[in-house]
Short mmCIF file of C-alpha atoms in Angstrom, two decimals:
data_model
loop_
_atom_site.label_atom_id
_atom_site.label_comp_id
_atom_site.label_asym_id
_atom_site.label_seq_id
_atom_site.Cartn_x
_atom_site.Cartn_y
_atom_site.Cartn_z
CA UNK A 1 81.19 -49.60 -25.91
CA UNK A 2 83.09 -46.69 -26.32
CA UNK A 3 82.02 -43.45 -28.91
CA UNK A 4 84.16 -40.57 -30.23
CA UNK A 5 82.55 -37.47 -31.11
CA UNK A 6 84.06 -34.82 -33.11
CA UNK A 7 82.88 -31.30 -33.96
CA UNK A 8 84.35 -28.26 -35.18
CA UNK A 9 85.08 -28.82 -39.14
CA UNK A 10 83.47 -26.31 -41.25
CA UNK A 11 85.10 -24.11 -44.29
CA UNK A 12 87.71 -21.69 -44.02
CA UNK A 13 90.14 -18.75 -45.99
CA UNK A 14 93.01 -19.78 -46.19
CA UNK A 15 95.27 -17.81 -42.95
CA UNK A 16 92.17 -18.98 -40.98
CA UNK A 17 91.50 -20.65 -37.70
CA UNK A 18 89.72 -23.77 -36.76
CA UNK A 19 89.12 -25.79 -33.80
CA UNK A 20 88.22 -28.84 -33.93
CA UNK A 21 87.30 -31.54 -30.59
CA UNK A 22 86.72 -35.04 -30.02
CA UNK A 23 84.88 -36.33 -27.08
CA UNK A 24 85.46 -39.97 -26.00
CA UNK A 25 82.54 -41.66 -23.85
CA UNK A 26 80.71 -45.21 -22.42
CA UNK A 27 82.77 -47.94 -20.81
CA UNK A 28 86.14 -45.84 -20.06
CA UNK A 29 89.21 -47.33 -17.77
CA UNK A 30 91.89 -45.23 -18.61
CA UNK A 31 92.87 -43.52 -22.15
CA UNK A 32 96.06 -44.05 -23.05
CA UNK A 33 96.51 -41.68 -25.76
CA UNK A 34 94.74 -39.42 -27.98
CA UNK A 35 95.25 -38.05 -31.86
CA UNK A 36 94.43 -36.67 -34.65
CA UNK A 37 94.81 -37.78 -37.91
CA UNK A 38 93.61 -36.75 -41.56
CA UNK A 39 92.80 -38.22 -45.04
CA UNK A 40 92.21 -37.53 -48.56
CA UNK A 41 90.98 -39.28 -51.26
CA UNK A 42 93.19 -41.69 -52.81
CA UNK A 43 95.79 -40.88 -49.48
CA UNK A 44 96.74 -42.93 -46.96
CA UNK A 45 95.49 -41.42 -43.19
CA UNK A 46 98.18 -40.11 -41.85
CA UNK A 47 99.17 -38.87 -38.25
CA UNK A 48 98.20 -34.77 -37.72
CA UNK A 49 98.84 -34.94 -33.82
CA UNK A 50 99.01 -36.93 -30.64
CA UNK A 51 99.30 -36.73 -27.11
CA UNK A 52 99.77 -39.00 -24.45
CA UNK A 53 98.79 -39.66 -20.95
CA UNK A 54 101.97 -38.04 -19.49
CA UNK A 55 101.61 -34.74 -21.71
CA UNK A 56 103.99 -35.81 -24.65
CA UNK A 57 102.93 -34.25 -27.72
CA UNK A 58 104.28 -34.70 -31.46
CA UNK A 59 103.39 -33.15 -34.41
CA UNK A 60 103.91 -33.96 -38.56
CA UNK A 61 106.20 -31.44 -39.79
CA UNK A 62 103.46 -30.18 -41.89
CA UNK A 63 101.63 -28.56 -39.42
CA UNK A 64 104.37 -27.75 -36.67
CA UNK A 65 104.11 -24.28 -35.59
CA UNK A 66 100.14 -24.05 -37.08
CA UNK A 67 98.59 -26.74 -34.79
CA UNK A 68 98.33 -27.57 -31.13
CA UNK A 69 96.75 -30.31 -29.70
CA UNK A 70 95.46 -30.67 -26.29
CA UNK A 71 93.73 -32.82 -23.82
CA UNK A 72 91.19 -31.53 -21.31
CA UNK A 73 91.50 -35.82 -18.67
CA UNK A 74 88.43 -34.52 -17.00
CA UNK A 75 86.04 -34.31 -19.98
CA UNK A 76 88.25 -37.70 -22.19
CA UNK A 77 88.49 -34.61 -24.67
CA UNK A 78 91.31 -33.70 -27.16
CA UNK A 79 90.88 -30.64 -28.93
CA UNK A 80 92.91 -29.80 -32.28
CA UNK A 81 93.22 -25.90 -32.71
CA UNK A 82 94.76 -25.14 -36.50
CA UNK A 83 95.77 -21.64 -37.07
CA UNK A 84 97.65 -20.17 -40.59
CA UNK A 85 95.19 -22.95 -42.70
CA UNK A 86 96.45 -23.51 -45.57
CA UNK A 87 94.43 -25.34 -49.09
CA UNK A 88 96.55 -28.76 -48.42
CA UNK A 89 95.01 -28.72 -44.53
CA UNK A 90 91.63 -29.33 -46.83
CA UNK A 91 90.93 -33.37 -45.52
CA UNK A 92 88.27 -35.33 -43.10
CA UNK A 93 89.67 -34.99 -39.97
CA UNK A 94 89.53 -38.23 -37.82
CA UNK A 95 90.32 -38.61 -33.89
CA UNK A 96 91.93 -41.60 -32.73
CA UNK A 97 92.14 -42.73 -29.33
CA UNK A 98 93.77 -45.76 -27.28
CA UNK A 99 91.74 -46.60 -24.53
CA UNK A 100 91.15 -49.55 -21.74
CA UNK A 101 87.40 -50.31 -20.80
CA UNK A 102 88.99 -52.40 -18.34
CA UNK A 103 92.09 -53.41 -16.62
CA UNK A 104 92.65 -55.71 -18.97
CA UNK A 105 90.66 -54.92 -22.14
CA UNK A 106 92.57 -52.16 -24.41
CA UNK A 107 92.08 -51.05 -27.93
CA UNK A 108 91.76 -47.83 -30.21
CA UNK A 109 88.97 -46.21 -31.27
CA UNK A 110 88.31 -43.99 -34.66
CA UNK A 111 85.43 -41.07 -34.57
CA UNK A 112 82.91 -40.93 -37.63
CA UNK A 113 85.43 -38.16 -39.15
CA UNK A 114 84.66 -34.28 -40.04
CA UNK A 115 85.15 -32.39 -43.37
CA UNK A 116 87.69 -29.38 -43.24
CA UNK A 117 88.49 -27.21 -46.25
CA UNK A 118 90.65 -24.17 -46.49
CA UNK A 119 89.65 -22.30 -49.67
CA UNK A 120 89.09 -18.84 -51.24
#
């Protein structure tokens, strides 16, 4: 069994900062890849960051320049730091990640989600 934990959502101004991590744990081979993605109601999920095993990174355009996303292999922990929030950052936050419990055993993995919202 594998578990993602995420902390870090809370309320914020908008021009405010936020970090927000996701710690994978139990029956880990290898993770492939790790994300971050975010949802509103009545919105599909969409994709807010990812990063691979070998570094690569990508962004959605929305958030490019605000957002970094990084990985900390030791800990199977991606962190999501969001600077400049703005009131359409305001979603449940969800982190995604692709992982083998085995050699051969591979699939992805959703945490339980956490509330941010940018407002005055």
């Amino acid at each position: 069994q594998v578990q993602l934990v995420e902390s870090g959502g809370g309320l914020r101004q908008p021009g405010g900062s936020l970090t927000l991590s996701c710690a994978a744990s139990g029956t880990i081979f290898r993770i492939i890849g790790m994300a971050w993605y975010r949802q509103t109601p009545g919105k599909e999920r969409e994709l807010v960051a990812s990063i691979n095993s070998g570094g690569g990174i990508d962004y959605a355009e929305s958030v490019k320049g605000r957002f970094t996303i990084s990985r900390e292999n030791a800990m199977n922990t991606v962190y999501l730091q969001m600077n400049n929030l703005r009131p359409e950052d305001t979603a449940v936050y969800y982190c995604n990640a692709h992982i083998y419990t085995s050699a051969y055993n591979f699939d992805a993995y959703w945490g339980q989600g956490t509330q941010v919202t940018v407002s005055s």
